PDB file of C-alpha atoms in Angstrom:
ATOM      1  CA  MET A   1     124.427 184.968 251.521  1.00 46.00           C
ATOM      2  CA  SER A   2     122.400 188.054 252.555  1.00 48.00           C
ATOM      3  CA  MET A   3     118.431 187.083 253.218  1.00 48.00           C
ATOM      4  CA  THR A   4     115.527 189.611 253.761  1.00 50.00           C
ATOM      5  CA  THR A   5     113.578 189.435 256.976  1.00 52.00           C
ATOM      6  CA  MET A   6     110.660 187.660 255.717  1.00 53.00           C
ATOM      7  CA  GLY A   7     113.070 184.675 254.572  1.00 53.00           C
ATOM      8  CA  GLU A   8     113.944 185.213 251.269  1.00 56.00           C
ATOM      9  CA  ARG A   9     117.427 185.163 249.636  1.00 59.00           C
ATOM     10  CA  LEU A  10     118.636 188.249 247.249  1.00 60.00           C
ATOM     11  CA  ASP A  11     118.320 186.284 244.711  1.00 63.00           C
ATOM     12  CA  GLY A  12     114.834 185.323 244.922  1.00 61.00           C
ATOM     13  CA  THR A  13     114.851 181.659 246.371  1.00 63.00           C
ATOM     14  CA  ASP A  14     113.190 181.023 249.165  1.00 61.00           C
ATOM     15  CA  ARG A  15     114.675 179.494 252.317  1.00 61.00           C
ATOM     16  CA  THR A  16     111.669 177.959 254.293  1.00 60.00           C
ATOM     17  CA  ARG A  17     110.609 176.059 251.544  1.00 60.00           C
ATOM     18  CA  ASN A  18     113.891 173.801 252.050  1.00 59.00           C
ATOM     19  CA  HIS A  19     112.992 170.354 254.372  1.00 63.00           C
ATOM     20  CA  GLN A  20     115.407 168.635 253.475  1.00 74.00           C
ATOM     21  CA  ARG A  21     116.761 168.759 257.312  1.00 79.00           C
ATOM     22  CA  PRO A  22     115.147 169.139 260.568  1.00 82.00           C
ATOM     23  CA  VAL A  23     116.087 172.057 262.651  1.00 82.00           C
ATOM     24  CA  THR A  24     118.022 171.547 265.826  1.00 89.00           C
ATOM     25  CA  LEU A  25     117.327 174.120 268.439  1.00 91.00           C
ATOM     26  CA  ALA A  26     118.874 174.458 271.891  1.00 92.00           C
ATOM     27  CA  ALA A  27     116.747 175.965 274.742  1.00 93.00           C
ATOM     28  CA  THR A  28     118.404 177.864 277.970  1.00 93.00           C
ATOM     29  CA  LEU A  29     115.475 178.678 280.732  1.00 96.00           C
ATOM     30  CA  VAL A  30     116.975 181.799 283.251  1.00 97.00           C
ATOM     31  CA  ARG A  31     115.077 182.091 286.852  1.00 98.00           C
ATOM     32  CA  TYR A  32     114.341 185.366 288.081  1.00 97.00           C
ATOM     33  CA  ASP A  33     112.661 186.334 291.361  1.00 98.00           C
ATOM     34  CA  GLY A  34     110.353 188.586 291.470  1.00 97.00           C
ATOM     35  CA  ARG A  35     109.383 188.866 287.864  1.00 97.00           C
ATOM     36  CA  PRO A  36     108.485 185.761 284.914  1.00 97.00           C
ATOM     37  CA  ASP A  37     110.954 183.284 283.835  1.00 98.00           C
ATOM     38  CA  ARG A  38     113.117 183.659 280.593  1.00 98.00           C
ATOM     39  CA  ARG A  39     113.912 181.354 278.003  1.00 96.00           C
ATOM     40  CA  THR A  40     116.266 181.782 275.170  1.00 93.00           C
ATOM     41  CA  VAL A  41     115.657 179.351 272.293  1.00 93.00           C
ATOM     42  CA  TYR A  42     118.905 179.613 269.673  1.00 92.00           C
ATOM     43  CA  PRO A  43     120.525 176.771 266.872  1.00 91.00           C
ATOM     44  CA  PRO A  44     123.085 174.821 268.643  1.00 91.00           C
ATOM     45  CA  GLY A  45     127.226 175.397 267.703  1.00 89.00           C
ATOM     46  CA  LEU A  46     127.766 178.819 267.053  1.00 86.00           C
ATOM     47  CA  SER A  47     130.076 181.403 267.500  1.00 85.00           C
ATOM     48  CA  SER A  48     128.753 183.813 270.582  1.00 81.00           C
ATOM     49  CA  VAL A  49     129.231 186.700 266.814  1.00 86.00           C
ATOM     50  CA  ALA A  50     127.013 184.095 265.244  1.00 86.00           C
ATOM     51  CA  ARG A  51     124.382 183.397 267.864  1.00 83.00           C
ATOM     52  CA  MET A  52     123.385 187.086 268.545  1.00 84.00           C
ATOM     53  CA  SER A  53     122.227 187.370 265.183  1.00 88.00           C
ATOM     54  CA  THR A  54     119.927 184.289 265.863  1.00 90.00           C
ATOM     55  CA  TRP A  55     117.626 184.077 269.433  1.00 90.00           C
ATOM     56  CA  LEU A  56     114.744 184.553 270.396  1.00 93.00           C
ATOM     57  CA  THR A  57     113.479 185.307 274.480  1.00 94.00           C
ATOM     58  CA  ALA A  58     110.188 185.004 275.875  1.00 96.00           C
ATOM     59  CA  ASP A  59     108.437 184.897 278.745  1.00 97.00           C
ATOM     60  CA  ALA A  60     109.101 181.090 280.203  1.00 96.00           C
ATOM     61  CA  ASP A  61     105.071 180.025 280.019  1.00 95.00           C
ATOM     62  CA  ALA A  62     104.685 181.459 276.172  1.00 95.00           C
ATOM     63  CA  PHE A  63     106.279 178.051 275.786  1.00 93.00           C
ATOM     64  CA  VAL A  64     104.288 174.810 275.268  1.00 90.00           C
ATOM     65  CA  ASP A  65     105.009 171.371 275.473  1.00 87.00           C
ATOM     66  CA  LEU A  66     104.631 170.385 271.310  1.00 85.00           C
ATOM     67  CA  ASP A  67     103.195 166.900 272.238  1.00 89.00           C
ATOM     68  CA  SER A  68     100.510 168.563 274.582  1.00 88.00           C
ATOM     69  CA  ALA A  69      99.841 171.385 271.614  1.00 85.00           C
ATOM     70  CA  ARG A  70      98.839 168.657 269.225  1.00 84.00           C
TER      71      ARG A  70
END
C-alpha cells in the first residue's frame, strides 16, 4: 500500500492513529574526528534495501534521553 509524505495512506486512512503496537527502533552511533558524531535511527530487522528508505540521521547531540526530557 502506498502512502503520502504526511502519513496518510492513499486510501484515505491515517497510519499515525494505529496505536496497537509499540514502535521499536535501533540506533547506530558513528564517531568522527574533527566533526560532530552522527546517530542513525531505523526500524530493526529490515533488509538493507528497505532500511534505506526508513532511516533518520542527525548529529548525536540532537538526541536526548527520553526519561530526562519528561
